PDB file of C-alpha atoms in Angstrom:
ATOM      1  CA  MET A1247       5.937   0.814  19.574  1.00 70.00           C
ATOM      2  CA  ASP A1248       3.115   2.146  17.893  1.00 77.00           C
ATOM      3  CA  SER A1249       3.353   2.194  13.524  1.00 83.00           C
ATOM      4  CA  GLY A1250       1.078   5.009  13.139  1.00 88.00           C
ATOM      5  CA  ARG A1251       3.507   7.502  12.883  1.00 91.00           C
ATOM      6  CA  VAL A1252       6.406   5.852  10.753  1.00 93.00           C
ATOM      7  CA  GLU A1253       4.017   4.877   8.111  1.00 93.00           C
ATOM      8  CA  ALA A1254       3.020   8.345   8.386  1.00 94.00           C
ATOM      9  CA  LEU A1255       6.152  10.090   7.909  1.00 95.00           C
ATOM     10  CA  SER A1256       6.637   7.100   5.135  1.00 96.00           C
ATOM     11  CA  ASP A1257       3.575   8.305   3.293  1.00 96.00           C
ATOM     12  CA  GLY A1258       4.111  11.777   3.294  1.00 96.00           C
ATOM     13  CA  THR A1259       8.366  10.484   1.959  1.00 97.00           C
ATOM     14  CA  PHE A1260       5.931   8.718  -0.791  1.00 97.00           C
ATOM     15  CA  ALA A1261       4.193  11.724  -1.927  1.00 96.00           C
ATOM     16  CA  VAL A1262       7.583  14.244  -2.063  1.00 96.00           C
ATOM     17  CA  ALA A1263       9.097  11.142  -4.377  1.00 96.00           C
ATOM     18  CA  MET A1264       6.517  11.566  -6.682  1.00 95.00           C
ATOM     19  CA  THR A1265       6.446  15.029  -7.235  1.00 94.00           C
ATOM     20  CA  LEU A1266       9.716  15.509  -7.389  1.00 94.00           C
ATOM     21  CA  LEU A1267       9.573  13.182 -10.687  1.00 93.00           C
ATOM     22  CA  ILE A1268       7.466  15.709 -12.710  1.00 90.00           C
ATOM     23  CA  PHE A1269      10.186  18.430 -11.900  1.00 88.00           C
ATOM     24  CA  ASP A1270      12.150  16.884 -14.686  1.00 79.00           C
ATOM     25  CA  VAL A1271       9.008  17.705 -17.808  1.00 77.00           C
ATOM     26  CA  ARG A1272       9.702  21.091 -18.878  1.00 70.00           C
ATOM     27  CA  LEU A1273       8.868  22.918 -22.142  1.00 65.00           C
ATOM     28  CA  PRO A1274      11.453  23.707 -24.631  1.00 59.00           C
ATOM     29  CA  ASP A1275      12.869  26.882 -24.407  1.00 58.00           C
ATOM     30  CA  VAL A1276      10.500  29.233 -26.583  1.00 54.00           C
ATOM     31  CA  ARG A1277      13.571  31.778 -27.306  1.00 54.00           C
ATOM     32  CA  GLN A1278      15.163  28.825 -29.917  1.00 54.00           C
ATOM     33  CA  VAL A1279      11.420  27.695 -30.930  1.00 51.00           C
ATOM     34  CA  HIS A1280       9.328  31.380 -32.586  1.00 51.00           C
ATOM     35  CA  THR A1281       5.880  29.743 -33.424  1.00 57.00           C
ATOM     36  CA  LEU A1282       3.751  27.706 -32.050  1.00 53.00           C
ATOM     37  CA  HIS A1283       4.267  24.187 -34.216  1.00 53.00           C
ATOM     38  CA  GLY A1284       7.507  24.499 -33.613  1.00 54.00           C
ATOM     39  CA  VAL A1285       6.657  24.599 -29.762  1.00 56.00           C
ATOM     40  CA  ALA A1286       4.581  21.376 -30.619  1.00 59.00           C
ATOM     41  CA  GLN A1287       7.313  19.606 -32.024  1.00 59.00           C
ATOM     42  CA  ASP A1288       9.553  19.807 -29.515  1.00 59.00           C
ATOM     43  CA  LEU A1289       6.807  18.550 -26.317  1.00 60.00           C
ATOM     44  CA  TRP A1290       6.287  15.272 -28.637  1.00 61.00           C
ATOM     45  CA  PHE A1291       9.623  14.763 -30.175  1.00 58.00           C
ATOM     46  CA  GLN A1292      12.128  16.178 -28.035  1.00 66.00           C
ATOM     47  CA  GLU A1293      10.273  15.675 -24.469  1.00 72.00           C
ATOM     48  CA  TRP A1294       9.621  11.996 -24.734  1.00 76.00           C
ATOM     49  CA  ALA A1295      12.609  10.786 -22.659  1.00 78.00           C
ATOM     50  CA  HIS A1296      11.170  13.093 -19.978  1.00 81.00           C
ATOM     51  CA  TYR A1297       7.323  11.908 -20.407  1.00 84.00           C
ATOM     52  CA  LEU A1298       9.132   8.065 -20.461  1.00 86.00           C
ATOM     53  CA  GLY A1299      11.055   7.878 -17.716  1.00 87.00           C
ATOM     54  CA  TYR A1300       7.746  10.392 -15.307  1.00 90.00           C
ATOM     55  CA  VAL A1301       5.928   7.658 -15.897  1.00 91.00           C
ATOM     56  CA  VAL A1302       7.820   4.532 -15.946  1.00 91.00           C
ATOM     57  CA  SER A1303       9.177   5.401 -11.699  1.00 93.00           C
ATOM     58  CA  PHE A1304       5.978   7.234 -10.822  1.00 94.00           C
ATOM     59  CA  ALA A1305       4.892   3.680 -11.596  1.00 93.00           C
ATOM     60  CA  VAL A1306       7.009   2.021 -10.075  1.00 93.00           C
ATOM     61  CA  ILE A1307       6.963   4.172  -6.894  1.00 95.00           C
ATOM     62  CA  GLY A1308       3.517   3.592  -6.709  1.00 94.00           C
ATOM     63  CA  MET A1309       3.732  -0.284  -6.397  1.00 93.00           C
ATOM     64  CA  ILE A1310       6.130  -0.061  -3.594  1.00 94.00           C
ATOM     65  CA  TRP A1311       4.040   2.401  -1.834  1.00 94.00           C
ATOM     66  CA  LEU A1312       1.068   0.235  -2.345  1.00 93.00           C
ATOM     67  CA  CYS A1313       3.353  -3.101  -1.008  1.00 92.00           C
ATOM     68  CA  HIS A1314       4.276  -0.755   1.740  1.00 94.00           C
ATOM     69  CA  HIS A1315       0.976   0.319   2.877  1.00 93.00           C
ATOM     70  CA  THR A1316       0.208  -3.598   2.602  1.00 91.00           C
ATOM     71  CA  VAL A1317       3.221  -4.578   4.390  1.00 93.00           C
ATOM     72  CA  PHE A1318       2.231  -2.102   7.575  1.00 93.00           C
ATOM     73  CA  ARG A1319      -1.354  -2.502   7.396  1.00 91.00           C
ATOM     74  CA  MET A1320      -0.465  -6.174   8.790  1.00 92.00           C
ATOM     75  CA  LEU A1321       1.391  -4.859  11.818  1.00 92.00           C
ATOM     76  CA  ARG A1322       0.999  -5.235  15.051  1.00 90.00           C
ATOM     77  CA  GLY A1323       3.615  -2.548  16.376  1.00 90.00           C
ATOM     78  CA  ILE A1324       7.684  -2.516  15.175  1.00 93.00           C
ATOM     79  CA  ASP A1325      10.515  -1.991  16.704  1.00 93.00           C
ATOM     80  CA  TYR A1326      13.682   0.440  16.594  1.00 94.00           C
ATOM     81  CA  THR A1327      15.038  -2.112  14.375  1.00 95.00           C
ATOM     82  CA  GLY A1328      12.162  -1.832  11.640  1.00 95.00           C
ATOM     83  CA  ILE A1329      12.581   1.860  11.832  1.00 96.00           C
ATOM     84  CA  VAL A1330      15.624   1.926  10.371  1.00 96.00           C
ATOM     85  CA  ILE A1331      15.228   0.246   7.961  1.00 97.00           C
ATOM     86  CA  ASN A1332      11.818   1.702   7.085  1.00 97.00           C
ATOM     87  CA  LEU A1333      14.131   5.114   6.769  1.00 97.00           C
ATOM     88  CA  GLY A1334      16.286   3.123   4.002  1.00 97.00           C
ATOM     89  CA  LEU A1335      13.491   2.070   2.114  1.00 97.00           C
ATOM     90  CA  LEU A1336      12.904   6.590   2.297  1.00 97.00           C
ATOM     91  CA  LEU A1337      16.204   6.490   1.114  1.00 97.00           C
ATOM     92  CA  MET A1338      15.808   4.648  -1.516  1.00 97.00           C
ATOM     93  CA  VAL A1339      12.445   5.848  -2.593  1.00 97.00           C
ATOM     94  CA  VAL A1340      13.764   9.343  -2.850  1.00 96.00           C
ATOM     95  CA  PHE A1341      17.047   9.036  -4.574  1.00 96.00           C
ATOM     96  CA  VAL A1342      14.490   7.416  -7.506  1.00 95.00           C
ATOM     97  CA  PRO A1343      14.332  10.387  -9.417  1.00 94.00           C
ATOM     98  CA  PHE A1344      18.034  11.625  -9.408  1.00 95.00           C
ATOM     99  CA  PRO A1345      18.557   8.039 -12.187  1.00 92.00           C
ATOM    100  CA  THR A1346      15.023   9.121 -13.493  1.00 91.00           C
ATOM    101  CA  GLN A1347      16.315  12.798 -14.379  1.00 89.00           C
ATOM    102  CA  VAL A1348      20.431  11.078 -16.065  1.00 88.00           C
ATOM    103  CA  MET A1349      18.297   8.781 -17.442  1.00 86.00           C
ATOM    104  CA  ALA A1350      15.649  10.803 -19.789  1.00 83.00           C
ATOM    105  CA  ALA A1351      19.093  13.360 -20.601  1.00 81.00           C
ATOM    106  CA  TYR A1352      21.072  10.971 -21.973  1.00 80.00           C
ATOM    107  CA  LEU A1353      18.376   8.713 -24.092  1.00 75.00           C
ATOM    108  CA  ALA A1354      16.457  11.985 -25.701  1.00 67.00           C
ATOM    109  CA  ASN A1355      20.564  13.640 -26.444  1.00 68.00           C
ATOM    110  CA  HIS A1356      21.092   9.931 -27.806  1.00 62.00           C
ATOM    111  CA  ASP A1357      24.115   9.910 -26.263  1.00 61.00           C
ATOM    112  CA  SER A1358      26.389   6.643 -26.430  1.00 62.00           C
ATOM    113  CA  GLY A1359      26.385   5.931 -22.754  1.00 66.00           C
ATOM    114  CA  GLN A1360      23.065   5.015 -22.957  1.00 74.00           C
ATOM    115  CA  VAL A1361      23.782   1.131 -21.773  1.00 81.00           C
ATOM    116  CA  TYR A1362      25.922   2.533 -18.533  1.00 86.00           C
ATOM    117  CA  VAL A1363      23.001   5.130 -17.641  1.00 87.00           C
ATOM    118  CA  GLY A1364      19.669   1.940 -18.492  1.00 86.00           C
ATOM    119  CA  ILE A1365      22.319   0.288 -15.855  1.00 90.00           C
ATOM    120  CA  PHE A1366      22.223   2.019 -13.277  1.00 92.00           C
ATOM    121  CA  TYR A1367      18.347   3.492 -12.959  1.00 92.00           C
ATOM    122  CA  GLY A1368      17.563  -0.015 -13.419  1.00 93.00           C
ATOM    123  CA  LEU A1369      19.692  -0.851 -10.713  1.00 94.00           C
ATOM    124  CA  SER A1370      18.230   1.711  -8.193  1.00 95.00           C
ATOM    125  CA  LEU A1371      14.809   0.538  -9.210  1.00 94.00           C
ATOM    126  CA  ALA A1372      15.952  -3.183  -8.253  1.00 95.00           C
ATOM    127  CA  ALA A1373      17.627  -1.764  -4.618  1.00 96.00           C
ATOM    128  CA  THR A1374      14.428   0.169  -4.042  1.00 96.00           C
ATOM    129  CA  THR A1375      12.746  -2.417  -4.169  1.00 95.00           C
ATOM    130  CA  LEU A1376      15.294  -5.157  -2.334  1.00 96.00           C
ATOM    131  CA  MET A1377      15.123  -2.177   0.815  1.00 97.00           C
ATOM    132  CA  LEU A1378      11.507  -3.323   0.542  1.00 96.00           C
ATOM    133  CA  ALA A1379      11.795  -6.999   0.874  1.00 96.00           C
ATOM    134  CA  VAL A1380      14.759  -6.533   3.689  1.00 97.00           C
ATOM    135  CA  LEU A1381      12.333  -5.041   5.884  1.00 96.00           C
ATOM    136  CA  TRP A1382      10.007  -7.227   5.057  1.00 96.00           C
ATOM    137  CA  HIS A1383      12.056  -9.849   5.788  1.00 95.00           C
ATOM    138  CA  HIS A1384      12.165  -8.762   8.846  1.00 95.00           C
ATOM    139  CA  VAL A1385       8.665  -8.359  10.484  1.00 94.00           C
ATOM    140  CA  SER A1386       7.293 -11.360   9.333  1.00 93.00           C
ATOM    141  CA  ARG A1387      10.401 -13.502   9.971  1.00 92.00           C
ATOM    142  CA  GLY A1388       8.366 -16.158  13.095  1.00 90.00           C
ATOM    143  CA  ARG A1389       5.788 -13.903  12.497  1.00 91.00           C
ATOM    144  CA  ARG A1390       7.527 -11.354  14.545  1.00 88.00           C
ATOM    145  CA  LEU A1391       5.447  -7.372  14.575  1.00 92.00           C
ATOM    146  CA  ILE A1392       2.556  -9.429  12.327  1.00 93.00           C
ATOM    147  CA  GLU A1393      -0.612  -9.676  13.364  1.00 92.00           C
ATOM    148  CA  PRO A1394      -2.262 -12.864  14.519  1.00 91.00           C
ATOM    149  CA  TRP A1395      -5.367 -12.996  12.896  1.00 89.00           C
ATOM    150  CA  ILE A1396      -3.036 -12.786   9.323  1.00 91.00           C
ATOM    151  CA  PRO A1397      -3.522 -15.586   8.041  1.00 92.00           C
ATOM    152  CA  ASP A1398       0.078 -17.667   7.036  1.00 91.00           C
ATOM    153  CA  ASP A1399      -0.428 -18.750   3.325  1.00 92.00           C
ATOM    154  CA  THR A1400      -0.588 -14.962   2.910  1.00 90.00           C
ATOM    155  CA  VAL A1401       2.440 -14.599   5.222  1.00 93.00           C
ATOM    156  CA  ARG A1402       3.749 -16.778   2.575  1.00 92.00           C
ATOM    157  CA  ARG A1403       1.801 -15.407  -0.656  1.00 91.00           C
ATOM    158  CA  LEU A1404       4.089 -11.629   0.509  1.00 92.00           C
ATOM    159  CA  THR A1405       7.420 -13.309   1.070  1.00 93.00           C
ATOM    160  CA  ARG A1406       7.354 -14.970  -2.423  1.00 92.00           C
ATOM    161  CA  ARG A1407       6.366 -11.931  -4.046  1.00 91.00           C
ATOM    162  CA  TYR A1408       8.685  -9.293  -2.173  1.00 93.00           C
ATOM    163  CA  TYR A1409      11.590 -11.421  -3.013  1.00 94.00           C
ATOM    164  CA  LEU A1410      10.948 -11.903  -6.460  1.00 94.00           C
ATOM    165  CA  THR A1411      10.487  -8.510  -7.197  1.00 93.00           C
ATOM    166  CA  PRO A1412      14.002  -7.313  -6.805  1.00 95.00           C
ATOM    167  CA  VAL A1413      15.370 -10.666  -8.827  1.00 95.00           C
ATOM    168  CA  LEU A1414      12.548  -9.268 -11.056  1.00 94.00           C
ATOM    169  CA  TYR A1415      14.481  -5.956 -11.265  1.00 95.00           C
ATOM    170  CA  VAL A1416      17.830  -7.034 -12.339  1.00 95.00           C
ATOM    171  CA  ALA A1417      17.041  -9.581 -15.346  1.00 95.00           C
ATOM    172  CA  ALA A1418      15.381  -5.937 -16.574  1.00 93.00           C
ATOM    173  CA  THR A1419      18.639  -5.017 -16.469  1.00 93.00           C
ATOM    174  CA  ALA A1420      20.481  -7.406 -17.483  1.00 93.00           C
ATOM    175  CA  ILE A1421      18.120  -7.176 -20.533  1.00 92.00           C
ATOM    176  CA  THR A1422      18.689  -3.012 -20.687  1.00 88.00           C
ATOM    177  CA  ILE A1423      22.131  -3.680 -22.298  1.00 86.00           C
ATOM    178  CA  ALA A1424      21.181  -6.107 -24.998  1.00 86.00           C
ATOM    179  CA  SER A1425      17.915  -3.428 -25.781  1.00 84.00           C
ATOM    180  CA  ARG A1426      17.773  -0.293 -23.784  1.00 81.00           C
ATOM    181  CA  PRO A1427      13.480   0.138 -25.541  1.00 82.00           C
ATOM    182  CA  VAL A1428      13.115  -3.479 -23.870  1.00 88.00           C
ATOM    183  CA  GLY A1429      14.428  -3.046 -20.362  1.00 87.00           C
ATOM    184  CA  LEU A1430      12.600   0.165 -19.501  1.00 85.00           C
ATOM    185  CA  ALA A1431       9.362  -1.391 -20.982  1.00 88.00           C
ATOM    186  CA  LEU A1432       9.863  -4.355 -18.126  1.00 91.00           C
ATOM    187  CA  PHE A1433      10.531  -1.864 -16.213  1.00 91.00           C
ATOM    188  CA  LEU A1434       6.701  -0.254 -16.678  1.00 89.00           C
ATOM    189  CA  ILE A1435       5.677  -4.179 -17.106  1.00 91.00           C
ATOM    190  CA  ILE A1436       6.553  -5.339 -13.866  1.00 90.00           C
ATOM    191  CA  ALA A1437       5.404  -2.071 -12.064  1.00 89.00           C
ATOM    192  CA  GLY A1438       2.191  -1.818 -14.231  1.00 87.00           C
ATOM    193  CA  GLY A1439       1.775  -5.983 -12.881  1.00 85.00           C
ATOM    194  CA  TYR A1440       2.412  -5.800  -9.392  1.00 82.00           C
ATOM    195  CA  LEU A1441      -0.372  -2.104  -8.984  1.00 81.00           C
ATOM    196  CA  LEU A1442      -3.280  -5.205 -10.644  1.00 80.00           C
ATOM    197  CA  HIS A1443      -2.281  -7.876  -7.843  1.00 72.00           C
ATOM    198  CA  THR A1444      -0.705  -6.243  -5.421  1.00 57.00           C
ATOM    199  CA  GLY A1445      -2.059  -3.372  -2.788  1.00 46.00           C
ATOM    200  CA  THR A1446      -4.809  -3.041   0.069  1.00 44.00           C
ATOM    201  CA  ARG A1447      -6.603  -6.779  -1.917  1.00 54.00           C
ATOM    202  CA  ALA A1448      -3.314  -8.468  -0.916  1.00 50.00           C
ATOM    203  CA  ALA A1449      -4.167  -8.401   3.215  1.00 53.00           C
ATOM    204  CA  PRO A1450      -7.096  -9.738   4.418  1.00 57.00           C
ATOM    205  CA  GLN A1451      -9.391  -7.573   6.765  1.00 58.00           C
ATOM    206  CA  ARG A1452      -9.815  -7.321   9.791  1.00 61.00           C
ATOM    207  CA  PRO A1453     -12.452  -9.072  11.381  1.00 60.00           C
ATOM    208  CA  THR A1454     -15.300  -7.078  12.511  1.00 53.00           C
ATOM    209  CA  HIS A1455     -14.768  -8.430  16.082  1.00 51.00           C
ATOM    210  CA  LEU A1456     -11.747  -6.975  16.561  1.00 54.00           C
ATOM    211  CA  GLY A1457     -10.457  -3.479  17.889  1.00 52.00           C
ATOM    212  CA  ALA A1458      -8.299  -1.193  16.091  1.00 50.00           C
ATOM    213  CA  HIS A1459      -5.169  -3.004  16.679  1.00 49.00           C
ATOM    214  CA  GLY A1460      -6.595  -6.480  16.650  1.00 50.00           C
ATOM    215  CA  HIS A1461      -8.109  -7.181  19.759  1.00 47.00           C
ATOM    216  CA  ARG A1462     -11.028  -8.642  20.288  1.00 45.00           C
ATOM    217  CA  SER A1463     -13.742  -5.215  21.703  1.00 39.00           C
ATOM    218  CA  LEU A1464     -15.198  -5.256  25.162  1.00 38.00           C
ATOM    219  CA  ALA A1465     -18.486  -6.064  24.568  1.00 40.00           C
ATOM    220  CA  ALA A1466     -17.632  -9.200  22.890  1.00 41.00           C
ATOM    221  CA  THR A1467     -14.962  -9.773  25.330  1.00 41.00           C
ATOM    222  CA  ALA A1468     -17.395  -9.052  28.700  1.00 42.00           C
ATOM    223  CA  GLU A1469     -18.388 -11.407  31.692  1.00 45.00           C
ATOM    224  CA  PRO A1470     -22.738 -12.255  31.516  1.00 43.00           C
ATOM    225  CA  ASP A1471     -21.148 -10.948  34.786  1.00 48.00           C
ATOM    226  CA  GLN A1472     -19.302  -7.277  33.310  1.00 49.00           C
ATOM    227  CA  GLN A1473     -22.425  -6.797  30.607  1.00 49.00           C
ATOM    228  CA  PRO A1474     -23.843  -3.521  31.162  1.00 51.00           C
ATOM    229  CA  PRO A1475     -26.514  -3.468  33.757  1.00 51.00           C
ATOM    230  CA  GLY A1476     -30.025  -5.085  32.534  1.00 51.00           C
ATOM    231  CA  SER A1477     -28.223  -5.591  29.534  1.00 49.00           C
ATOM    232  CA  HIS A1478     -29.055  -9.421  29.821  1.00 50.00           C
ATOM    233  CA  LEU A1479     -32.855  -8.608  31.053  1.00 51.00           C
ATOM    234  CA  THR A1480     -35.673  -9.389  28.233  1.00 53.00           C
ATOM    235  CA  PRO A1481     -38.104  -7.453  28.469  1.00 55.00           C
ATOM    236  CA  PRO A1482     -41.383  -8.661  29.772  1.00 55.00           C
ATOM    237  CA  GLY A1483     -44.200  -9.347  28.091  1.00 56.00           C
ATOM    238  CA  PRO A1484     -47.976 -11.571  28.910  1.00 58.00           C
ATOM    239  CA  PRO A1485     -48.166 -14.405  31.636  1.00 55.00           C
ATOM    240  CA  PRO A1486     -48.175 -17.896  30.292  1.00 56.00           C
ATOM    241  CA  PRO A1487     -51.451 -19.222  30.580  1.00 56.00           C
ATOM    242  CA  GLY A1488     -52.630 -20.645  33.340  1.00 54.00           C
ATOM    243  CA  LEU A1489     -50.118 -17.886  35.357  1.00 51.00           C
ATOM    244  CA  VAL A1490     -52.431 -15.646  35.566  1.00 52.00           C
ATOM    245  CA  PRO A1491     -53.828 -15.610  38.972  1.00 55.00           C
ATOM    246  CA  PRO A1492     -57.637 -15.191  39.548  1.00 56.00           C
ATOM    247  CA  GLY A1493     -59.275 -11.770  39.363  1.00 55.00           C
ATOM    248  CA  SER A1494     -56.394 -10.667  37.444  1.00 53.00           C
ATOM    249  CA  ASP A1495     -57.478  -8.260  35.025  1.00 54.00           C
ATOM    250  CA  VAL A1496     -54.646  -9.776  32.627  1.00 51.00           C
ATOM    251  CA  ALA A1497     -55.429 -11.848  29.763  1.00 52.00           C
ATOM    252  CA  ALA A1498     -53.212 -15.117  29.336  1.00 51.00           C
ATOM    253  CA  PRO A1499     -52.396 -15.756  25.597  1.00 53.00           C
ATOM    254  CA  GLY A1500     -55.029 -16.834  23.091  1.00 54.00           C
ATOM    255  CA  LEU A1501     -57.647 -15.916  25.826  1.00 54.00           C
ATOM    256  CA  ALA A1502     -60.346 -13.350  25.985  1.00 57.00           C
ATOM    257  CA  PRO A1503     -59.922 -11.104  29.025  1.00 57.00           C
ATOM    258  CA  PRO A1504     -62.693 -12.696  31.704  1.00 58.00           C
ATOM    259  CA  GLU A1505     -66.305 -10.974  32.132  1.00 65.00           C
ATOM    260  CA  PRO A1506     -66.666  -8.475  35.465  1.00 65.00           C
ATOM    261  CA  PRO A1507     -68.795 -10.530  38.123  1.00 66.00           C
ATOM    262  CA  PRO A1508     -72.802  -9.239  37.616  1.00 68.00           C
ATOM    263  CA  PRO A1509     -74.165  -7.184  39.981  1.00 66.00           C
ATOM    264  CA  VAL A1510     -75.832  -7.537  43.328  1.00 62.00           C
ATOM    265  CA  SER A1511     -79.186  -6.606  43.747  1.00 53.00           C
TER     266      SER A1511
END
């Protein structure tokens, strides 16, 4: 099955999830703040948790989108099971804005339940990256859906990377229990590191002699007798020396043209 429609649906879902994150960043209530200085102070000091949640979650979703784009660039198709797993990944991606909003609300109010909220947020990110790892495991197992021109070392490198990501987020979640600022910083650092080292550079470029689906182009695979008429012919040139027939006006290379015979008196 062609993976183009699946990737198009995924790109739209990622875009919606990224857009939903900004809805949690709101203006302060102007009815309670009567001066411009008070509004600016609330924007900086009361909304900081929403800014932090927006940046961290946007980076995480962007990282997953880059990894997802890399996976689909390496596929020659997708099967029914892969579509179902991809839908599960999209389910988790769209869910990310909700724990982001919960975490920002508890951090801004300095509530005592911040530890549990941090765990909820971290496990949500870990579950989302775990679904990406499950998708990669399905399509790459035995190279069942991987293009034949993808090197084996690239497949192994991405396997290690995608399997390690949920483990890193679980570890960062455990650190959040002891120190919430450190845990949140680790969430952002993990996503930032993958944004710098993951994406289109992770997969090799498609060879130029291959077509859109990884097959050799017709011009490269055509037999000599199947080439277009006249494509195997070379343009005519001057005849070699010694092959010019007597009395011909055609000059051989490197020789002067023959002189005309003298007039008969």
